[in-house]
mmCIF file of C-alpha atoms in Angstrom:
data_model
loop_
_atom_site.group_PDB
_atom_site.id
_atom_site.type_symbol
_atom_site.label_atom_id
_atom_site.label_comp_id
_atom_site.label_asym_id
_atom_site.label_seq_id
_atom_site.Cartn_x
_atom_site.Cartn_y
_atom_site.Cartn_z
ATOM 1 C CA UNK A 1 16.586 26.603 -13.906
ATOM 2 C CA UNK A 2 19.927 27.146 -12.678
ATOM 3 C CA UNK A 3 20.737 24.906 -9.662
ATOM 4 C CA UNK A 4 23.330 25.222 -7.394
ATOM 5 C CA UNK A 5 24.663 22.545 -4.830
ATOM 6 C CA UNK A 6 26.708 23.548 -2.530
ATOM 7 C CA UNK A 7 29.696 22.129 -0.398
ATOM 8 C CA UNK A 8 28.687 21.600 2.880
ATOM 9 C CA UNK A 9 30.305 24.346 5.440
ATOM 10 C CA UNK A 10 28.867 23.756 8.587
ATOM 11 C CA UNK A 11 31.206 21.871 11.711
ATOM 12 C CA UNK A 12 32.302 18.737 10.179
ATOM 13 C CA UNK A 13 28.812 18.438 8.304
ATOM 14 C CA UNK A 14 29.652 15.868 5.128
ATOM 15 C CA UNK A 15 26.048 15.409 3.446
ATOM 16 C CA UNK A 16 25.521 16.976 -0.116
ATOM 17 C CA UNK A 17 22.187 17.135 -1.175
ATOM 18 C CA UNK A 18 22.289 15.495 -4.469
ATOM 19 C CA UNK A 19 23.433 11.914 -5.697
ATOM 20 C CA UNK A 20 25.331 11.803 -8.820
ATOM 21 C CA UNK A 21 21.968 10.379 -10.089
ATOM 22 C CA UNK A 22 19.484 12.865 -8.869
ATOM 23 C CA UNK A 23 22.194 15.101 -10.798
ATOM 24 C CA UNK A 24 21.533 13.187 -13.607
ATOM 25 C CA UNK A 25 17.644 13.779 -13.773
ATOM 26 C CA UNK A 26 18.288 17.375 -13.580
ATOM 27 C CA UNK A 27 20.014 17.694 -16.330
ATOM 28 C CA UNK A 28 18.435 15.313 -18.519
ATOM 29 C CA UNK A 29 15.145 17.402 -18.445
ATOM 30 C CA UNK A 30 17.624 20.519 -19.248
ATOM 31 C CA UNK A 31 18.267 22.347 -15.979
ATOM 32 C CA UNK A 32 22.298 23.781 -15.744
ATOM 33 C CA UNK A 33 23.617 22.155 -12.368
ATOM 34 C CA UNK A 34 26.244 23.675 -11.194
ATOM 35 C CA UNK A 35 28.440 21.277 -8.244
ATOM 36 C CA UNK A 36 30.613 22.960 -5.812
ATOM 37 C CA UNK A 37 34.583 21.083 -6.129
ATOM 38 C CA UNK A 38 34.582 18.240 -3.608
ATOM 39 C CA UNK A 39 30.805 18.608 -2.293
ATOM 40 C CA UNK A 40 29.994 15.049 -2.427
ATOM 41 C CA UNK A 41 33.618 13.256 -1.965
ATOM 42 C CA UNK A 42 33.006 12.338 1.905
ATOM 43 C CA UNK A 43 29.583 10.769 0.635
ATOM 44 C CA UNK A 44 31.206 9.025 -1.449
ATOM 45 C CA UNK A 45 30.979 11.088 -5.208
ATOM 46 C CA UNK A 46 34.025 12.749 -6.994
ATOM 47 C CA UNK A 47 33.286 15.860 -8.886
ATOM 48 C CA UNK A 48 34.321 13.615 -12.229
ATOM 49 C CA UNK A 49 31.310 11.441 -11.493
ATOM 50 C CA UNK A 50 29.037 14.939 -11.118
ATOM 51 C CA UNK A 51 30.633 15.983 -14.557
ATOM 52 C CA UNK A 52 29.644 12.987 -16.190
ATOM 53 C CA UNK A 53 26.172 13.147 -15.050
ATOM 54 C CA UNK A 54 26.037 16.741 -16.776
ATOM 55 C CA UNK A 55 26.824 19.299 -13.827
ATOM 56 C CA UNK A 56 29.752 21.976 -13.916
ATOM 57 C CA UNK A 57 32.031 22.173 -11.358
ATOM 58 C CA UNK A 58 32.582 25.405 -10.044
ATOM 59 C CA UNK A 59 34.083 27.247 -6.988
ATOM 60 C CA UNK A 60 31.558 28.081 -3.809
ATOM 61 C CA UNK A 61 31.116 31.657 -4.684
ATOM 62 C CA UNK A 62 30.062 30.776 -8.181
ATOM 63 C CA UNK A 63 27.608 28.393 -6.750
ATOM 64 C CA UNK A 64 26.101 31.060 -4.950
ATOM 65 C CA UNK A 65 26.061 33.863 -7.232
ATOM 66 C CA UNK A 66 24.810 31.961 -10.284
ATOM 67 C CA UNK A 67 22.407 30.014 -9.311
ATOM 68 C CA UNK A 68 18.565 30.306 -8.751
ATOM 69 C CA UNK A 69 17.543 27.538 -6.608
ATOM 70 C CA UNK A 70 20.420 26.484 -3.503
ATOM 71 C CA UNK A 71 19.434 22.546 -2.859
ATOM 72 C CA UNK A 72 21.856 21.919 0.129
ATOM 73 C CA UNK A 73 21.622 19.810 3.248
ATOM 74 C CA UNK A 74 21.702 22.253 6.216
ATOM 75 C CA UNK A 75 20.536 26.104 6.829
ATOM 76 C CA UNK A 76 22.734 28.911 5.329
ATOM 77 C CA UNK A 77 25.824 29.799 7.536
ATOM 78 C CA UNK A 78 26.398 33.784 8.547
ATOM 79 C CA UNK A 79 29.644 33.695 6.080
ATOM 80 C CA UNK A 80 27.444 33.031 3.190
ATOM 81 C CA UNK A 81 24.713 35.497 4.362
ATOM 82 C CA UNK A 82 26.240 37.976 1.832
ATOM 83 C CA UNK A 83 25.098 36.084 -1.038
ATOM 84 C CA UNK A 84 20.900 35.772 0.147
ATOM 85 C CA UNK A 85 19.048 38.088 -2.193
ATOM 86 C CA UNK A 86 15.573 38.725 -3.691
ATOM 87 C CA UNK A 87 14.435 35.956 -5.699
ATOM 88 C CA UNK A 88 16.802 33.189 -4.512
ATOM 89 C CA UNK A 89 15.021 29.615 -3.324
ATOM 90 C CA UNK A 90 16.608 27.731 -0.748
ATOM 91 C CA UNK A 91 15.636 24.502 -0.210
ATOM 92 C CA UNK A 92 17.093 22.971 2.472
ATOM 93 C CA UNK A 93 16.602 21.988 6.109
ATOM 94 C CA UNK A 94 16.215 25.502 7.843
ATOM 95 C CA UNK A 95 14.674 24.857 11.581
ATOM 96 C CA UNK A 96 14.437 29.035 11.587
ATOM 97 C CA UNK A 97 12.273 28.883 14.892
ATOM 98 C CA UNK A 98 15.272 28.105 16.300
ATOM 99 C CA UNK A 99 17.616 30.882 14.292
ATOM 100 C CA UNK A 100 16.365 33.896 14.775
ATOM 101 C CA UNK A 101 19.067 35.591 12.497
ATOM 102 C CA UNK A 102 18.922 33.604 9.881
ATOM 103 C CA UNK A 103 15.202 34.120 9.306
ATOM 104 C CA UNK A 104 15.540 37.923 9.486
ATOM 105 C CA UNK A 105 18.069 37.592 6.749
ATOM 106 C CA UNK A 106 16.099 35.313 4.456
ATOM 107 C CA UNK A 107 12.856 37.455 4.976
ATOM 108 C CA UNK A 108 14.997 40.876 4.205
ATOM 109 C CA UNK A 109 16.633 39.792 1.186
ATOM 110 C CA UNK A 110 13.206 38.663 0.018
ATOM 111 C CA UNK A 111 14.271 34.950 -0.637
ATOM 112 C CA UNK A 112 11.887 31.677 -1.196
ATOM 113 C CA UNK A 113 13.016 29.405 2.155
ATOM 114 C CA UNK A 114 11.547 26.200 1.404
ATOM 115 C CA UNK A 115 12.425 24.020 4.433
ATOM 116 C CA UNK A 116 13.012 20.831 4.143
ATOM 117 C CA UNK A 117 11.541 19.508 7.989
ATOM 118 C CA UNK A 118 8.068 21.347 7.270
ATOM 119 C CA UNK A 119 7.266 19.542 3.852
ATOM 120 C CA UNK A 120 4.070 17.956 5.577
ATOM 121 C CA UNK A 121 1.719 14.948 3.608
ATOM 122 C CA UNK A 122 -1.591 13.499 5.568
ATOM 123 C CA UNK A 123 0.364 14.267 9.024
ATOM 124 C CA UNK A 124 4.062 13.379 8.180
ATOM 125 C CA UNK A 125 7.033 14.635 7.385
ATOM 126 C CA UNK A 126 8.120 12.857 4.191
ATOM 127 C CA UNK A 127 11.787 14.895 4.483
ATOM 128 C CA UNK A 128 12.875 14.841 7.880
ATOM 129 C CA UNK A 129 11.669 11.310 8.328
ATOM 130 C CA UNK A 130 14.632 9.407 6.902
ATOM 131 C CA UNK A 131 16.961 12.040 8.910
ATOM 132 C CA UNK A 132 15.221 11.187 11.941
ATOM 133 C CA UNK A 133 15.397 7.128 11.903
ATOM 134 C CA UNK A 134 19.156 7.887 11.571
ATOM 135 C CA UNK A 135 19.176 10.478 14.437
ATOM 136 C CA UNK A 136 17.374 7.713 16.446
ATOM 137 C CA UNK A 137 19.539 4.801 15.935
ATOM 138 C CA UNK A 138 22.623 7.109 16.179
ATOM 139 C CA UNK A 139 21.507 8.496 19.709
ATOM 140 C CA UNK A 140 21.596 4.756 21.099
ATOM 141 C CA UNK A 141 25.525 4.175 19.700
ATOM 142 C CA UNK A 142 26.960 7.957 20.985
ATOM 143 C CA UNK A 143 24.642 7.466 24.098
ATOM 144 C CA UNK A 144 26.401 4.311 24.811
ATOM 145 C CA UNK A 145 29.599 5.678 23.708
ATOM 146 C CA UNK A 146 29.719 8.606 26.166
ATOM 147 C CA UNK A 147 28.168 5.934 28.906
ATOM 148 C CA UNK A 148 31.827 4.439 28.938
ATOM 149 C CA UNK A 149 33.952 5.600 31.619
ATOM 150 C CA UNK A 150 36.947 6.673 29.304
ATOM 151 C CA UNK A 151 34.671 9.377 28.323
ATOM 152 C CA UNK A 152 33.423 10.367 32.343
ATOM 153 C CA UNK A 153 30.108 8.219 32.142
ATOM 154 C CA UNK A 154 29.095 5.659 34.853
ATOM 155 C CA UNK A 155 31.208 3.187 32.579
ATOM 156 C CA UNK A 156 28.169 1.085 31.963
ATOM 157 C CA UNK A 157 27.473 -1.346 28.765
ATOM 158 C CA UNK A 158 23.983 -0.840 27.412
ATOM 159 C CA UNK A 159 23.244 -4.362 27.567
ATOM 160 C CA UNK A 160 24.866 -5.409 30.660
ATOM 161 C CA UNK A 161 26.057 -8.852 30.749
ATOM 162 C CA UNK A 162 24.840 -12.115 32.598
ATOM 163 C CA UNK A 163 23.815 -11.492 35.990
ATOM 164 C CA UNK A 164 24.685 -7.523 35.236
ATOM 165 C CA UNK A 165 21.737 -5.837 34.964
ATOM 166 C CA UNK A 166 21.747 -3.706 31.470
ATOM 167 C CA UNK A 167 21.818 -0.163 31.195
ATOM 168 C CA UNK A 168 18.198 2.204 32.049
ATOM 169 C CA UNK A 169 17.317 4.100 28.797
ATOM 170 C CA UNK A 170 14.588 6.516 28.366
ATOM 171 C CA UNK A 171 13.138 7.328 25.043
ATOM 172 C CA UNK A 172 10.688 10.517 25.266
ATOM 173 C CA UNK A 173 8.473 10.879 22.470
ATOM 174 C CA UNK A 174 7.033 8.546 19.965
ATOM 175 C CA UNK A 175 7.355 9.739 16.824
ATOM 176 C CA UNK A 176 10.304 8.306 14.000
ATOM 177 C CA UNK A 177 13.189 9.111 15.926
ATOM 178 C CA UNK A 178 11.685 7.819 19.117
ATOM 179 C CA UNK A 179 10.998 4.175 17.477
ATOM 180 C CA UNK A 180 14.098 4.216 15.881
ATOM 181 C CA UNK A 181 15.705 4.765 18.813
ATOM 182 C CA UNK A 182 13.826 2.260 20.805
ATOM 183 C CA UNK A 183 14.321 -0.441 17.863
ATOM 184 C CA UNK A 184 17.965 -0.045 18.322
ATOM 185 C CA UNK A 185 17.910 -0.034 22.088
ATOM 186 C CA UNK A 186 15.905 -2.908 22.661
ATOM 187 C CA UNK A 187 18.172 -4.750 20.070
ATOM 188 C CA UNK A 188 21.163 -4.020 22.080
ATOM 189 C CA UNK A 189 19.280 -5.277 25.278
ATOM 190 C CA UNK A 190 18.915 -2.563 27.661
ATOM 191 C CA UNK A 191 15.755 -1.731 29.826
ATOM 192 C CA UNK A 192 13.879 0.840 27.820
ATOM 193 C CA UNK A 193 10.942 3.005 28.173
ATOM 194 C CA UNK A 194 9.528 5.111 26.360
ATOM 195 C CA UNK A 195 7.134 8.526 27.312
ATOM 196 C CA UNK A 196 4.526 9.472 25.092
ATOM 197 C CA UNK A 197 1.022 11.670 24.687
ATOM 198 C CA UNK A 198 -0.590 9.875 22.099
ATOM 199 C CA UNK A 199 -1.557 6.830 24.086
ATOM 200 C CA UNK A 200 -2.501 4.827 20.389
ATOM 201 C CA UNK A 201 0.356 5.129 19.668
ATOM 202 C CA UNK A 202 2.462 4.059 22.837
ATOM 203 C CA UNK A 203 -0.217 0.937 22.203
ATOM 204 C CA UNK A 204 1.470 0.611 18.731
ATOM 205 C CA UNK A 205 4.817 0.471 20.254
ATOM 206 C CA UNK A 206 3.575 -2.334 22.828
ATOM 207 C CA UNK A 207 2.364 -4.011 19.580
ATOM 208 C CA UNK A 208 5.963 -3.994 18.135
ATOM 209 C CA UNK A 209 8.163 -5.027 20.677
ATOM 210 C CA UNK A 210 5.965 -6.760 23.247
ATOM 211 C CA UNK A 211 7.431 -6.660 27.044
ATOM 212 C CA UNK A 212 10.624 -5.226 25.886
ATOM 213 C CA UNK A 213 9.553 -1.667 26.481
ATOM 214 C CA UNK A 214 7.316 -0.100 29.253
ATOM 215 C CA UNK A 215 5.375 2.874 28.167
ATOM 216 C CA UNK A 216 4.940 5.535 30.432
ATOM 217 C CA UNK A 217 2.261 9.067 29.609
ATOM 218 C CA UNK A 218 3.829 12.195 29.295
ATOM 219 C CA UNK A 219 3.388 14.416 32.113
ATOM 220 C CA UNK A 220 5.682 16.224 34.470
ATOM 221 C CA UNK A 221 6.030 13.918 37.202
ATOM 222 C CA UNK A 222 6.452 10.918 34.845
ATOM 223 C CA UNK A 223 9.058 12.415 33.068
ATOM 224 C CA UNK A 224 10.649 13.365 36.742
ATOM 225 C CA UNK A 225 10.613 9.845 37.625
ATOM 226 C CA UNK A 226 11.728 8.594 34.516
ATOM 227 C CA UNK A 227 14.839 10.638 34.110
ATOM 228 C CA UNK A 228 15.552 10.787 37.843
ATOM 229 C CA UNK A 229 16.682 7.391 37.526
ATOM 230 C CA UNK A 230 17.694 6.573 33.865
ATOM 231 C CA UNK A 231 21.892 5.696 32.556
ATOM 232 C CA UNK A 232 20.728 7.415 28.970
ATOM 233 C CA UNK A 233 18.011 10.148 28.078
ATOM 234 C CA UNK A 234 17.333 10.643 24.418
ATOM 235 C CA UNK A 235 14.794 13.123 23.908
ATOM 236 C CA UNK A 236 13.454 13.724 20.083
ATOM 237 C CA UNK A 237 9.856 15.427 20.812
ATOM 238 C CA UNK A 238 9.427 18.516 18.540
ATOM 239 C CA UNK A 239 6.561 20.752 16.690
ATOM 240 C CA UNK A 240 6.912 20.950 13.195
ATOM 241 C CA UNK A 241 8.950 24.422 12.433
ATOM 242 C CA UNK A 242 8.303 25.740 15.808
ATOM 243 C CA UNK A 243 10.555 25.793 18.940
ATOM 244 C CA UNK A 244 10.647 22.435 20.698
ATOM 245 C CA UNK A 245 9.079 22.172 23.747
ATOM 246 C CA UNK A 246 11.110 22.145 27.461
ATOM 247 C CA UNK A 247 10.007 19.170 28.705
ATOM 248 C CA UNK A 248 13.014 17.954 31.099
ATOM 249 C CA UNK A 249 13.502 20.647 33.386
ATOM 250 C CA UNK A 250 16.800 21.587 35.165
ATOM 251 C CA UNK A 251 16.001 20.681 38.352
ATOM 252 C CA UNK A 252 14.974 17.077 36.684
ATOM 253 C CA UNK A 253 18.558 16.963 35.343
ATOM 254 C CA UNK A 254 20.710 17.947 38.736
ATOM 255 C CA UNK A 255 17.909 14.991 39.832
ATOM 256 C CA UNK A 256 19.996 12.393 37.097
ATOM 257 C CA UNK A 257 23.650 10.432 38.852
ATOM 258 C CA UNK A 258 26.842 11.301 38.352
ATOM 259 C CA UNK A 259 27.882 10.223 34.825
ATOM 260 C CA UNK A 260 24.335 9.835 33.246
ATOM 261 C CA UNK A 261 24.059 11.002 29.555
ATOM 262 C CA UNK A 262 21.645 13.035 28.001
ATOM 263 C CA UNK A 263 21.266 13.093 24.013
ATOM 264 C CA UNK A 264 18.983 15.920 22.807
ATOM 265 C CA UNK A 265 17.910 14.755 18.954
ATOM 266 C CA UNK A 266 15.364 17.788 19.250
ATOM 267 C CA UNK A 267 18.272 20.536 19.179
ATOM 268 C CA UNK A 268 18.002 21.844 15.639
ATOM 269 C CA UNK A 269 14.702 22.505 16.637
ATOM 270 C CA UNK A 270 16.098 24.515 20.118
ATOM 271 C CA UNK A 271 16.229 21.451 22.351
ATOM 272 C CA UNK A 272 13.754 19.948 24.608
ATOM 273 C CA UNK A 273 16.127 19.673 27.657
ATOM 274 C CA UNK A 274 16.536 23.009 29.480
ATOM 275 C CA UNK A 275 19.878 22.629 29.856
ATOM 276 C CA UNK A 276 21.047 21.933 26.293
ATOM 277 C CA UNK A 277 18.864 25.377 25.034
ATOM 278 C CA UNK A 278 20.647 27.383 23.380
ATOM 279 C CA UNK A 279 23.806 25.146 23.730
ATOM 280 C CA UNK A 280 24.179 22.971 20.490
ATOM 281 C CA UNK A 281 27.194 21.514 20.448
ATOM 282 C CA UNK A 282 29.235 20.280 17.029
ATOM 283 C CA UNK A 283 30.963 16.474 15.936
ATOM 284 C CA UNK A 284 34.065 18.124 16.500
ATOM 285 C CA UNK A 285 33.358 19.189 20.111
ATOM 286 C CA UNK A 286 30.004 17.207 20.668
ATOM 287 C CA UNK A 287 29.489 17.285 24.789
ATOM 288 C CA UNK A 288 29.352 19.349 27.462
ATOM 289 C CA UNK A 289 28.551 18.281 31.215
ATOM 290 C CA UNK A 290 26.715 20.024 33.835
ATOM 291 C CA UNK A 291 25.675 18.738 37.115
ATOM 292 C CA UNK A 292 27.658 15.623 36.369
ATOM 293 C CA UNK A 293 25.424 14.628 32.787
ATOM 294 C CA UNK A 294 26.754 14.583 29.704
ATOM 295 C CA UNK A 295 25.461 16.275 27.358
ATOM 296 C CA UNK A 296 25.038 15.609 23.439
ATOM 297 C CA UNK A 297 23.442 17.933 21.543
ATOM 298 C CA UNK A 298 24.584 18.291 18.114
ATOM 299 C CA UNK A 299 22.488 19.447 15.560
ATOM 300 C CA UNK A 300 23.377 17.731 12.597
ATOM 301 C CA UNK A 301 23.543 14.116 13.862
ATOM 302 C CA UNK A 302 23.341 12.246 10.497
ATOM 303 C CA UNK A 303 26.250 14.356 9.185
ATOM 304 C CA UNK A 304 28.591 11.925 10.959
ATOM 305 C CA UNK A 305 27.078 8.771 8.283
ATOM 306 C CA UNK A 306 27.333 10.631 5.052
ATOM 307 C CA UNK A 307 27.448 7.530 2.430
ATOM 308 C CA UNK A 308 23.787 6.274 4.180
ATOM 309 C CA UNK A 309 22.512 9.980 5.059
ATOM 310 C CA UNK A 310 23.150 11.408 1.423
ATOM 311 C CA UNK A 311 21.680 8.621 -0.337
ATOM 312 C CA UNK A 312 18.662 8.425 2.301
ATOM 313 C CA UNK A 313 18.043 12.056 1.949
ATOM 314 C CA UNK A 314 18.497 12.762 -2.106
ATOM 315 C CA UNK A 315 15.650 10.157 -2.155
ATOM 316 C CA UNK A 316 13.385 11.715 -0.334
ATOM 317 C CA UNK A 317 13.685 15.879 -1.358
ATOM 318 C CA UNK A 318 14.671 15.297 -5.477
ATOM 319 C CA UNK A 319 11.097 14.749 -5.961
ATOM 320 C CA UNK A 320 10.558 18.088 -4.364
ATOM 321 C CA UNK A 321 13.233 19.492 -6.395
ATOM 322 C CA UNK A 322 12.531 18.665 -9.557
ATOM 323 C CA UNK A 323 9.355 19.656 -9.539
ATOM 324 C CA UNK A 324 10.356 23.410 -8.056
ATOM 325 C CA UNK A 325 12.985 23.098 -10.853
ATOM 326 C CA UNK A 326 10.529 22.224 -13.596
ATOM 327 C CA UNK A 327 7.392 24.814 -12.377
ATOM 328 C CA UNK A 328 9.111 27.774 -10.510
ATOM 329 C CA UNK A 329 7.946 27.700 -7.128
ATOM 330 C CA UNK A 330 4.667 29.255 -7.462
ATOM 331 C CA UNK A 331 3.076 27.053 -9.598
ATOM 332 C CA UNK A 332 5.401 23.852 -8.043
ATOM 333 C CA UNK A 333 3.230 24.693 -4.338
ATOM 334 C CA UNK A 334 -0.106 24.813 -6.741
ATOM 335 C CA UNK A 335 -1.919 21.642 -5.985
ATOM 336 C CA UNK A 336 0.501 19.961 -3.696
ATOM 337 C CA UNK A 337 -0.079 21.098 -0.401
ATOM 338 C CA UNK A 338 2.363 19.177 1.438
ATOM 339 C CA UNK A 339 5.212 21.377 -0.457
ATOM 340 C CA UNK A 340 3.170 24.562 0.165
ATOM 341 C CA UNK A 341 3.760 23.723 3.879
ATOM 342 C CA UNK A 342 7.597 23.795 3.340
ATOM 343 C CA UNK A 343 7.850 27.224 1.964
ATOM 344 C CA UNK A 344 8.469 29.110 5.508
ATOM 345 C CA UNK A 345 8.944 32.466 3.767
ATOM 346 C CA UNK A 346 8.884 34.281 0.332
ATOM 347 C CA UNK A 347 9.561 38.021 -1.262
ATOM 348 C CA UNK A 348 9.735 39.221 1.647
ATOM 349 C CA UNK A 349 6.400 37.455 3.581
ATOM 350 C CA UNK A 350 5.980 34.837 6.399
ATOM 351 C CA UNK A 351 4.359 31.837 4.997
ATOM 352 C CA UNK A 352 4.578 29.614 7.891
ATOM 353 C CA UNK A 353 2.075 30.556 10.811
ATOM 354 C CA UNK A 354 4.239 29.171 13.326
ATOM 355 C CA UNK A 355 7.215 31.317 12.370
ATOM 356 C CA UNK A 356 4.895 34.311 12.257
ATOM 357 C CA UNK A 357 3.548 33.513 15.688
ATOM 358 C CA UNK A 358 7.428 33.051 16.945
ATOM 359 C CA UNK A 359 8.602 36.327 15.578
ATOM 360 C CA UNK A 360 5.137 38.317 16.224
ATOM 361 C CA UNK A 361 5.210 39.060 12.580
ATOM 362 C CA UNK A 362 1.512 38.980 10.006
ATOM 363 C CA UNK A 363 1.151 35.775 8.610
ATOM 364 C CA UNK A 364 0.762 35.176 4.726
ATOM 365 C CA UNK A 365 -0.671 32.334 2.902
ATOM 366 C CA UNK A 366 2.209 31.509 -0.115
ATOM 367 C CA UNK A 367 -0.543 31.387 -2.718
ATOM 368 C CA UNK A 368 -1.436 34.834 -1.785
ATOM 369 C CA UNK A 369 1.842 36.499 -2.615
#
């Protein structure tokens, strides 16, 4: 198979998908790689090391045009819309419940969108999971950052000092960017809590860092309380490839003081803060405030840690693809269900109920087509 890795285009988004060693295995069981110049030099690889593993270095139209499998980081942007057509696989994260256009184009031009964050083995999600401890511990360091009063917060330090009480962060939902995010915050000292449903696992977190969190059920009014009177929400609740749920309401932000700072991890996903909906925001303009909060809601978070995000992430998908590489797609989803679940669309079909419920479109199984 031909494979194509592109450069990176979206805002200041420096990932690449592949290390010079996953290259390496790709072309050592006889697949043509083809490397876009200076993909990989913010994460640390030059395009001599991607030569020397076997790839050919070509421009970004090339890329595109010649190859049959895309492996890049983020979704397709509109300027390379022009080169989607029947037949192409895209593997990559793709969070279309949340890009309407996008998934139009991808199920016109009859491609294979594999997505990365719906890859799904005995409950979890094997690719978005090293993403997502990043996210978390990242949300804790810009939270913080934006806290400061040089950048309009309430000029608070997350841990406070000595007879300063610390900074009031709340963590809603439980999942890997919620612990990660609570791991970090607790280390840094601040009062935490954390809002969850699954009330085995909010046990778990008691479990793991003792009276250093309170835990707190996930309704309505909790959440109202909470946020009403936390420094520093960071939200990361989400359905796998559907639209995130709402679950901090306007009214709960104008609620929030002067100078609090919302981070919303769940944006790529359409945000589970009403106000950040439909308002991501980008590392080279990342906030926004309304009603006195700051708002963070960019969608590629680990894109700011490319040397640790790149390496993190071409571990977890070159399994993935490899094996598309080596069987075609069809016969790659055969047997391994937890890939099946990635493939969101193919030739044309909706293979991912929750995208077909979204869009109101028939749903098809991918084994079926």
């Amino acid at each position: 198979m031909i494979i194509g890795i592109p450069k990176e285009n979206k805002d200041t988004e420096a990932r690449v998908a592949a290390t010079v060693s996953c290259v390496r295995n790709f072309t050592e069981q006889g697949h043509t790689v083809l490397v876009e110049k200076n993909a990989g030099l913010q994460s640390g690889f030059t395009d001599e090391e991607y030569k020397n593993a076997g790839a050919q270095i070509v421009s970004h139209e090339e890329v595109w045009t010649k190859s049959q499998m895309i492996y890049k980081v983020k979704e397709p942007q509109e300027c390379d819309y022009k080169y989607l057509r029947e037949g192409l696989i895209i593997f990559a994260y793709l969070h279309l419940a949340a890009n309407e256009k996008l998934f139009r184009e991808l199920v016109e031009k009859k491609c294979i969108g594999i997505a990365f964050e719906t890859v799904e083995k005995d409950g979890k999600l094997p690719l978005l999971k090293p993403m997502s401890e990043i996210a978390g511990r990242l949300a804790l360091v810009v939270g913080g950052y934006y806290l400061a009063n040089l950048k309009d917060g309430k000029g608070m330090l997350i841990d406070g000092v000595p007879g300063v009480k610390p900074a009031n962060v709340v963590i809603i939902g439980t999942g890997t960017v919620g612990t990660a995010a609570a791991k970090v915050a607790v280390g840094m000292g601040a009062r935490v809590t954390v809002i969850g449903r699954n009330t085995e696992r909010l046990g778990q977190l008691i479990d793991i860092f003792g009276n250093s969190i309170e835990t707190l059920y996930s309704n309505e009014y909790n959440i109202a309380e909470a946020v009403k009177s936390a420094d520093l929400v960071i939200s990361t609740v989400l359905i796998t490839g559907a639209l995130a749920p709402k679950l901090v309401t306007e009214e709960m932000v104008k609620s929030m003081g002067k100078g609090s700072v919302i981070v919303d991890v769940s944006i790529d996903q359409g945000g589970s803060i009403e106000t950040t909906a439909n308002h991501p925001t980008t590392h080279s303009n990342p906030v926004f405030e309304k009603y006195g909060v700051i708002h963070y809601a960019v969608a590629n978070i680990p894109g700011s840690v490319p040397k640790t995000s790149t390496q993190a992430l071409s571990n977890a998908t070159s399994y993935y693809a490899l094996k598309i590489a080596n069987e075609g797609w069809r016969e790659a989803i055969k047997g391994c269900e937890e890939l099946k679940k990635g493939v969101n669309m193919a030739e044309g079909y909706v293979t991912f109920k929750a995208l077909a419920d979204e869009y109101k479109l028939p749903y098809t199984d991918a084994l079926n087509i």
